[in-house]
JSON list of C-alpha atoms in Angstrom, two decimals:
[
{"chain": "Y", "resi": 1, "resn": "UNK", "atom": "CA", "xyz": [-85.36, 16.32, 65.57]},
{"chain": "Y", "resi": 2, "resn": "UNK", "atom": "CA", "xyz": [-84.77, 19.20, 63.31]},
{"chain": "Y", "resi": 3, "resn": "UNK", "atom": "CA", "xyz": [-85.29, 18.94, 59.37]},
{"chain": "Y", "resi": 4, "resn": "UNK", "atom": "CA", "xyz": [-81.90, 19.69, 57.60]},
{"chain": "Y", "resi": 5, "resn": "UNK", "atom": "CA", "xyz": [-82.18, 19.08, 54.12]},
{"chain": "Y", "resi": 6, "resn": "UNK", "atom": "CA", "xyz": [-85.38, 19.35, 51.72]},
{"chain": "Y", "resi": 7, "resn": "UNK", "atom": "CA", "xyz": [-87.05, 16.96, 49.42]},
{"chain": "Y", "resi": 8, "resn": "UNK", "atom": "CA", "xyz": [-87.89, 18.66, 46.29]},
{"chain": "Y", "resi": 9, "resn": "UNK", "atom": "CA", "xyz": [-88.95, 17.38, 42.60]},
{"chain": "Y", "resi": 10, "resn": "UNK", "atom": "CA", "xyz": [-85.55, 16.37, 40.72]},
{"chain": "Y", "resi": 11, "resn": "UNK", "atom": "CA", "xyz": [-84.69, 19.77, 38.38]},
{"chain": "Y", "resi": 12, "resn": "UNK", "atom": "CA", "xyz": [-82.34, 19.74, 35.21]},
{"chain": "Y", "resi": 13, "resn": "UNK", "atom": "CA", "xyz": [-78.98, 21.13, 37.40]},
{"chain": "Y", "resi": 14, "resn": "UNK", "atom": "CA", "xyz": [-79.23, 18.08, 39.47]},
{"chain": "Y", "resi": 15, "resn": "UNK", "atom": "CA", "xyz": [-79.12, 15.13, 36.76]},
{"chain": "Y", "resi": 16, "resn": "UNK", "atom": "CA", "xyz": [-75.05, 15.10, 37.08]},
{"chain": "Y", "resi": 17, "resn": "UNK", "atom": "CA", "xyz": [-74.88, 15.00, 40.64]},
{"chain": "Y", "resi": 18, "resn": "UNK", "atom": "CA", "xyz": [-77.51, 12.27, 41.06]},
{"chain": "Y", "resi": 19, "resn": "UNK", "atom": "CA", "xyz": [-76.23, 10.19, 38.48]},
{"chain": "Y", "resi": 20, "resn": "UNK", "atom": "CA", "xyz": [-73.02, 10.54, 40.43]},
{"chain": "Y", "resi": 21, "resn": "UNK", "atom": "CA", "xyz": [-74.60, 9.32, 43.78]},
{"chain": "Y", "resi": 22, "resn": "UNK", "atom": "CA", "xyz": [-76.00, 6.41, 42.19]},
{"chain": "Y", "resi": 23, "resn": "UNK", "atom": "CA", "xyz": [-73.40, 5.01, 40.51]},
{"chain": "Y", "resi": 24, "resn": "UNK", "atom": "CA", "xyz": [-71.22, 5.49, 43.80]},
{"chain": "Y", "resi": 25, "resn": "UNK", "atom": "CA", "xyz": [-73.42, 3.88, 45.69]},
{"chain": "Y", "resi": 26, "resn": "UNK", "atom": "CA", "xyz": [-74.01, 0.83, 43.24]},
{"chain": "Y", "resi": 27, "resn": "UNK", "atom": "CA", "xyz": [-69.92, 0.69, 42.95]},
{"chain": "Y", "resi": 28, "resn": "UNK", "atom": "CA", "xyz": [-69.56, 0.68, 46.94]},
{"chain": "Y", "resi": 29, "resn": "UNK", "atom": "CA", "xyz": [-71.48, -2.63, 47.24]},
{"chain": "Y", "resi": 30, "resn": "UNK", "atom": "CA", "xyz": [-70.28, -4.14, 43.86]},
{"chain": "Y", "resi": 31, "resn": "UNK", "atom": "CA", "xyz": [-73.49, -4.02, 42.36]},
{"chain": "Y", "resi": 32, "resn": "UNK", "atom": "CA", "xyz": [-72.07, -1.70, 39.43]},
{"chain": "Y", "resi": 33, "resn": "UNK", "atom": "CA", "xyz": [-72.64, -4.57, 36.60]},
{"chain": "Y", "resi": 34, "resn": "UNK", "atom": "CA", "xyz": [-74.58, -5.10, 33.96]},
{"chain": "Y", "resi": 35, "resn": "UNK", "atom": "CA", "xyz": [-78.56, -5.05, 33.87]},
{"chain": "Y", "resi": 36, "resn": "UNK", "atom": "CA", "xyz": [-78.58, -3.10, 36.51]},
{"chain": "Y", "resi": 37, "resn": "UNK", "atom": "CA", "xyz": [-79.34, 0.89, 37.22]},
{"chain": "Y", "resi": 38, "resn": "UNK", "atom": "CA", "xyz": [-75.57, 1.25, 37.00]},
{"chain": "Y", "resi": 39, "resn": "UNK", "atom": "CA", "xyz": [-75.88, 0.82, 33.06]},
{"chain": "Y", "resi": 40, "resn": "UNK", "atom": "CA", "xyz": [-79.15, 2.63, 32.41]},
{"chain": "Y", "resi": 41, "resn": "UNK", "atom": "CA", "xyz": [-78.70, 5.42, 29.73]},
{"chain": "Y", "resi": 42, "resn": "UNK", "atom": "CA", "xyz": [-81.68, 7.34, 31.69]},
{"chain": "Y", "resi": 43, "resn": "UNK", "atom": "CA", "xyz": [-79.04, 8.48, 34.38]},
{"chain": "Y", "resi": 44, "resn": "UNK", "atom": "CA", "xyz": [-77.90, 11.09, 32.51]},
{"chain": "Y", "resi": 45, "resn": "UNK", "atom": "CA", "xyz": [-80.60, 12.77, 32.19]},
{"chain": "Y", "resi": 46, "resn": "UNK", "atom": "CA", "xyz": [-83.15, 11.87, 35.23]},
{"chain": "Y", "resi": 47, "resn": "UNK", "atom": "CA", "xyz": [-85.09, 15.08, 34.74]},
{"chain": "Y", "resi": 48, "resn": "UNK", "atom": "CA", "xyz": [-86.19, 13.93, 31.68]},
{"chain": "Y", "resi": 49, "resn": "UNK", "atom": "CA", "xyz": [-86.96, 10.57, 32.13]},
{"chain": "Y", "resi": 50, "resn": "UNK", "atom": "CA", "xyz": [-88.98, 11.92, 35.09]},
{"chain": "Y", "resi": 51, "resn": "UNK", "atom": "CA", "xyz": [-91.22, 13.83, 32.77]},
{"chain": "Y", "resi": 52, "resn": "UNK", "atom": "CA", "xyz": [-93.70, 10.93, 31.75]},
{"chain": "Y", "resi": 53, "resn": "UNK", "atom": "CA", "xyz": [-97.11, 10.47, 32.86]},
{"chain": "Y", "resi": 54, "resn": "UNK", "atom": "CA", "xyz": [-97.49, 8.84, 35.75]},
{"chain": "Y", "resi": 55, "resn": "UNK", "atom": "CA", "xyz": [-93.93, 9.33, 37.08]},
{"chain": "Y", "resi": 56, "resn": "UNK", "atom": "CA", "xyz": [-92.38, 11.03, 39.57]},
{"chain": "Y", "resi": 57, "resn": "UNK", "atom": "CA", "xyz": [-88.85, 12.03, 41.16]},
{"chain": "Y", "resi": 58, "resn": "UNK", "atom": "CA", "xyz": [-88.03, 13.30, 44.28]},
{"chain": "Y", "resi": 59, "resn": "UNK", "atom": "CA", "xyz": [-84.22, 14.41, 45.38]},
{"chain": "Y", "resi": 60, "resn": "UNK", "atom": "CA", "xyz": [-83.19, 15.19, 48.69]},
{"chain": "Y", "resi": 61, "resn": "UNK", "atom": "CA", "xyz": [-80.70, 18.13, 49.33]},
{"chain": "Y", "resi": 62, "resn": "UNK", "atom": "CA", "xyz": [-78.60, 19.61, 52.34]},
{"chain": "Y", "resi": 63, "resn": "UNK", "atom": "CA", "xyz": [-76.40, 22.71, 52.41]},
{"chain": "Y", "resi": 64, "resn": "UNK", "atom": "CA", "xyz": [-77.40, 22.57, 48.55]},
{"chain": "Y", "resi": 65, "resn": "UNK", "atom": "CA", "xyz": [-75.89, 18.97, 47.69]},
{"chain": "Y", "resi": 66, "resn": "UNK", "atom": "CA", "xyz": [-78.09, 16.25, 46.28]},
{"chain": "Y", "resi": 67, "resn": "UNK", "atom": "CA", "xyz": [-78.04, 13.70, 49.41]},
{"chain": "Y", "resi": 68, "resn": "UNK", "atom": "CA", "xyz": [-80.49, 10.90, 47.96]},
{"chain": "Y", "resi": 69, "resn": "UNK", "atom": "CA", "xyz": [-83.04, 10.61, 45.59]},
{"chain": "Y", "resi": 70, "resn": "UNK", "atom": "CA", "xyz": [-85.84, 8.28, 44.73]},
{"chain": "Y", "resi": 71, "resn": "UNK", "atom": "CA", "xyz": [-88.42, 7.79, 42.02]},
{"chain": "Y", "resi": 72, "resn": "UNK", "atom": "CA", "xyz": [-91.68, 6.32, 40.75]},
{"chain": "Y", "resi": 73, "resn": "UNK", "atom": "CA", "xyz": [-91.89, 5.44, 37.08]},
{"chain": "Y", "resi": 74, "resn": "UNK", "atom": "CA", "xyz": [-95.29, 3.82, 35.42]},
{"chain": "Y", "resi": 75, "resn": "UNK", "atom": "CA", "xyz": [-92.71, 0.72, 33.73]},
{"chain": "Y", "resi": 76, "resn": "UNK", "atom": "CA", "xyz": [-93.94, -0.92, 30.41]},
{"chain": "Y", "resi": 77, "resn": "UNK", "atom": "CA", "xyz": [-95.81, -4.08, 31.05]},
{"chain": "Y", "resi": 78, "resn": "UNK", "atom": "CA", "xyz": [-96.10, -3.76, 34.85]},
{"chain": "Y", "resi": 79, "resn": "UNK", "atom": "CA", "xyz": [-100.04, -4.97, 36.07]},
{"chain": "Y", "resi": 80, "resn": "UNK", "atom": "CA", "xyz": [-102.86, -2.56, 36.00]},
{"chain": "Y", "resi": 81, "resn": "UNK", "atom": "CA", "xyz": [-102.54, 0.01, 39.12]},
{"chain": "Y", "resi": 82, "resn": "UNK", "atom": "CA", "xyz": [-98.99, -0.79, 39.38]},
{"chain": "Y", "resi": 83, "resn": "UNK", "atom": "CA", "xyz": [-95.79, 1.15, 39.32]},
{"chain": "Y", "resi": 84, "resn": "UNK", "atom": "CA", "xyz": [-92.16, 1.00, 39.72]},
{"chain": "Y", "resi": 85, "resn": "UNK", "atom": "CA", "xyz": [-89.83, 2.33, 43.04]},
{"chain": "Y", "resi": 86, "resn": "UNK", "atom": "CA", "xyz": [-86.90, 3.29, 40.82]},
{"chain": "Y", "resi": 87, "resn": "UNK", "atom": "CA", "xyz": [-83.54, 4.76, 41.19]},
{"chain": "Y", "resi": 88, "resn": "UNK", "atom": "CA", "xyz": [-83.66, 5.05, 45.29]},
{"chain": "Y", "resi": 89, "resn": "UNK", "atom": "CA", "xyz": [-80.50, 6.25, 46.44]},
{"chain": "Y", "resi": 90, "resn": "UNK", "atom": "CA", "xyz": [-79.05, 7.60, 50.20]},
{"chain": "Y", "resi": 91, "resn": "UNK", "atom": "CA", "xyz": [-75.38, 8.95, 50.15]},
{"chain": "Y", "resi": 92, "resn": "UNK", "atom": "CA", "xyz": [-74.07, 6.44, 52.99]},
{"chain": "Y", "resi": 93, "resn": "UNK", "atom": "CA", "xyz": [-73.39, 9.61, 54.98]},
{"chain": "Y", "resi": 94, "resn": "UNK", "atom": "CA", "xyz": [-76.69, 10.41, 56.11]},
{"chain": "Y", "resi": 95, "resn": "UNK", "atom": "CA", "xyz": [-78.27, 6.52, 56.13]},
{"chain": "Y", "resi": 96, "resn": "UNK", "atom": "CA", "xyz": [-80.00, 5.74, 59.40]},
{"chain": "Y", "resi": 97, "resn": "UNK", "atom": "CA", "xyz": [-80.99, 9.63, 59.71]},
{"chain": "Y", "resi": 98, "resn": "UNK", "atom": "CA", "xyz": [-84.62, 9.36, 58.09]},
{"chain": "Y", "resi": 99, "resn": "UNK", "atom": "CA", "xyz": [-83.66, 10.75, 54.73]},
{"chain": "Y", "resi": 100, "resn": "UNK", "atom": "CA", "xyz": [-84.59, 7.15, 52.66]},
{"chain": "Y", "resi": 101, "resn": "UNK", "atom": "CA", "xyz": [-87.48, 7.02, 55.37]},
{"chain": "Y", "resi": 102, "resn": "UNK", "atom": "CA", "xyz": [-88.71, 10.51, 54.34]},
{"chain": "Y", "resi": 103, "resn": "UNK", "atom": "CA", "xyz": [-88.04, 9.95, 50.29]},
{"chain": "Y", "resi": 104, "resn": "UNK", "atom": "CA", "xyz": [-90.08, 6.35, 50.42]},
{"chain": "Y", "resi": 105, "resn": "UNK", "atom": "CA", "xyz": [-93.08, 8.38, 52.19]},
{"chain": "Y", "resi": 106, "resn": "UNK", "atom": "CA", "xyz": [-92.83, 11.51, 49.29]},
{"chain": "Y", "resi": 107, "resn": "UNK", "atom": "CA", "xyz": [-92.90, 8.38, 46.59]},
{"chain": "Y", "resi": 108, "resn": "UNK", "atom": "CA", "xyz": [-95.67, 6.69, 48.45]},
{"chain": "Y", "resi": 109, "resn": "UNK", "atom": "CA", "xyz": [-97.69, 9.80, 48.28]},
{"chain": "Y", "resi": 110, "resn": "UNK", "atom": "CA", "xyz": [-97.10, 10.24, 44.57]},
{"chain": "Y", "resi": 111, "resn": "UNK", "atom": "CA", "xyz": [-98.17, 7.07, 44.01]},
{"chain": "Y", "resi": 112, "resn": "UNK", "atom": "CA", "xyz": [-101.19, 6.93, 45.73]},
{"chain": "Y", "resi": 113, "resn": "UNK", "atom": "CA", "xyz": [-102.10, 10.30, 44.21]},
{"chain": "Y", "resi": 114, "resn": "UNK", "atom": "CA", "xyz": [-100.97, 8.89, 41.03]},
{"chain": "Y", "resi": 115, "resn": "UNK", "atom": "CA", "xyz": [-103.76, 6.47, 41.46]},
{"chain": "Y", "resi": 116, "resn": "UNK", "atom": "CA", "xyz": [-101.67, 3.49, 42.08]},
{"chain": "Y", "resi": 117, "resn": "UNK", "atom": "CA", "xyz": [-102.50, 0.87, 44.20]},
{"chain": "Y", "resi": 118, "resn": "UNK", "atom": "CA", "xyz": [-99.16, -1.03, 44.43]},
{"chain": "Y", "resi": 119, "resn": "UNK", "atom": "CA", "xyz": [-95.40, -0.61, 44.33]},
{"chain": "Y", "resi": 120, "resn": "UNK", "atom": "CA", "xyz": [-93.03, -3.04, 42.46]},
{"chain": "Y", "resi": 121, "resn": "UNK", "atom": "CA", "xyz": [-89.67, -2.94, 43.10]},
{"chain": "Y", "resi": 122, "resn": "UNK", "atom": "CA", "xyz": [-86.58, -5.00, 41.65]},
{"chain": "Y", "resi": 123, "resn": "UNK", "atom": "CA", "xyz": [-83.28, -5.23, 43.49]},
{"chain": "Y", "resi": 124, "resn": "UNK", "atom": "CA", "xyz": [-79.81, -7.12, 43.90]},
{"chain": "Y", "resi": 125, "resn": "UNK", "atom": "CA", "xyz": [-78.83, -8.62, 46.86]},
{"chain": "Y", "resi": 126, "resn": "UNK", "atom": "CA", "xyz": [-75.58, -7.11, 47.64]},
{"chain": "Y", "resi": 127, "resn": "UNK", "atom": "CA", "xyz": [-77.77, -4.22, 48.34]},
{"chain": "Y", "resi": 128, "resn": "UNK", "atom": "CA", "xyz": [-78.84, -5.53, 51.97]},
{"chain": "Y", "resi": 129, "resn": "UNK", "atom": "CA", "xyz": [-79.59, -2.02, 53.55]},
{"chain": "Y", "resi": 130, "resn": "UNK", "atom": "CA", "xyz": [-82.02, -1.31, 51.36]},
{"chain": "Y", "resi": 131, "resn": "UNK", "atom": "CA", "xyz": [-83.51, -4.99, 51.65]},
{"chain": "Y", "resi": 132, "resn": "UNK", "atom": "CA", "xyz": [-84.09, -4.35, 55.56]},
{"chain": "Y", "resi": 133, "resn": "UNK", "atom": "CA", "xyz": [-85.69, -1.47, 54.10]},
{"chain": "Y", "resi": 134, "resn": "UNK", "atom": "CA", "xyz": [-87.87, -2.88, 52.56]},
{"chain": "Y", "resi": 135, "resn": "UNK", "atom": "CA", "xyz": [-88.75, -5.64, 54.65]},
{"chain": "Y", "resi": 136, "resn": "UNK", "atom": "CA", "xyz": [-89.09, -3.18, 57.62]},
{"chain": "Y", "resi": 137, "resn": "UNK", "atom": "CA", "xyz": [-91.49, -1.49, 55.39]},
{"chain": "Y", "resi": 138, "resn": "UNK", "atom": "CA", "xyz": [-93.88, -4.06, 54.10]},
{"chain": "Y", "resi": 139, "resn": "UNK", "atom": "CA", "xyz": [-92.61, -5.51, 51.28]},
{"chain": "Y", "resi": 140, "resn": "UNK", "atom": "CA", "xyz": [-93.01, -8.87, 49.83]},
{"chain": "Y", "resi": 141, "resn": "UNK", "atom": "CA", "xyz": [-91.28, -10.73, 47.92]},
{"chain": "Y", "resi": 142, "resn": "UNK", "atom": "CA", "xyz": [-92.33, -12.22, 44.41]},
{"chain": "Y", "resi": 143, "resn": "UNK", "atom": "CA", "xyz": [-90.71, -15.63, 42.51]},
{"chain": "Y", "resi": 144, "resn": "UNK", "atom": "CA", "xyz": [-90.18, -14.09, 39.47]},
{"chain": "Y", "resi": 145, "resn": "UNK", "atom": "CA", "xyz": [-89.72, -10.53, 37.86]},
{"chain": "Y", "resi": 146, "resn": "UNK", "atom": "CA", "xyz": [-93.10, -8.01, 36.84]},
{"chain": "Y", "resi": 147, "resn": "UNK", "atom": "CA", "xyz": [-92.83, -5.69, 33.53]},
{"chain": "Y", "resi": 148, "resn": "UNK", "atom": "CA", "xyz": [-90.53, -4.89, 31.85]},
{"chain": "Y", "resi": 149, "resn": "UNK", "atom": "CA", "xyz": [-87.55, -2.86, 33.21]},
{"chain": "Y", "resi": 150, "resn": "UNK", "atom": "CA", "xyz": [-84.34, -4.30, 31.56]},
{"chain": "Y", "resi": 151, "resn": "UNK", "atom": "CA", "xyz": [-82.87, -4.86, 34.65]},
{"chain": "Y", "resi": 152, "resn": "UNK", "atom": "CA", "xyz": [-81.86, -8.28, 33.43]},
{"chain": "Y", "resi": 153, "resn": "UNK", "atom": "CA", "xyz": [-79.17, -8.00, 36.04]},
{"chain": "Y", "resi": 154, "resn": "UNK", "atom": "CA", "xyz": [-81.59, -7.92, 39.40]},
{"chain": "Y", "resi": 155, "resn": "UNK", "atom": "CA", "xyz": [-82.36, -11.09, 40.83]},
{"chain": "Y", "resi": 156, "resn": "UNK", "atom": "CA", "xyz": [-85.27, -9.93, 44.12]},
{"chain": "Y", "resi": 157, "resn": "UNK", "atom": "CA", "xyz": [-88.52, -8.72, 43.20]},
{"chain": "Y", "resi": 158, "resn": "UNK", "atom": "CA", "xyz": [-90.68, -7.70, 45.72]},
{"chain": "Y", "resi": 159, "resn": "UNK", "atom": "CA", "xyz": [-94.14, -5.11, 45.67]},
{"chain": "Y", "resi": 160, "resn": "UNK", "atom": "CA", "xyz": [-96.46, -3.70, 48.48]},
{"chain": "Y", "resi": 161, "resn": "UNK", "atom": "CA", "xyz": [-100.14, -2.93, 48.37]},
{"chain": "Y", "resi": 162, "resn": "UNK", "atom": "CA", "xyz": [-100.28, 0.66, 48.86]}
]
């Protein structure tokens, strides 16, 4: 299958437009509430956020529109070697096409380059595509929450040994 879109690090033009792609995806499944991503004052400004040791954002774009994104972010009080998946988004357009598949793999590789050696991840669970995800991937799932993210609001933890 032929490669349509790119996966680039996240740039200063694109904070609008990926803010905008998260929040319409967290509003499609009703997951737009509080202590969630939906809330996070970081969304305005991604790039920036993105600029801290240790983390790392990756968008992906086709015909020069931001079609999903997805980060890694080294979150306060997390366990040695561990990091955060953050702020993965796919525009429901192109789900099911390899993009999320493709953006988990660049963030994997960051990670592991990084010098991580597992990926924590918090999420709701009106957000079931990206659960099957993450099963599908190798995720488990933890009792209870890891760092501290402020995402009071997400109730399924889960990490993978990289």
């Amino acid at each position: 299958m032929e490669v349509d879109y790119v996966i680039r690090p996240i740039l200063h033009s694109d904070n609008a437009a990926i803010c905008s792609l998260i929040k319409d995806v967290l509003a499609s499944y009703q997951a737009n509430k509080p202590g969630t991503a939906f809330y996070d004052d970081s969304l305005k400004n991604l790039s920036q956020t993105f600029t801290e040791p240790g983390s790392g954002y990756r968008v992906a774009e086709r015909n020069k529109v931001i079609i999903g994104g997805c980060g890694i972010y080294p979150t306060d009080g997390l366990p040695a070697g561990y990091c955060e998946l953050v702020k993965f988004y796919v525009a429901p357009n192109v789900r099911g096409s390899g993009i999320g598949a493709a953006l988990f793999d660049k963030a994997c590789d960051f990670a592991r380059s990084a010098g991580y050696t597992h990926i924590y991840l918090e999420t709701l669970p009106e957000l079931l595509t990206g659960l099957a995800f993450y099963e599908k991937k190798g995720f488990n799932y933890l009792a209870s929450p890891l760092g501290n993210s402020g995402h009071f609001g997400c109730s399924i933890w889960m990490e993978i040994t990289l």
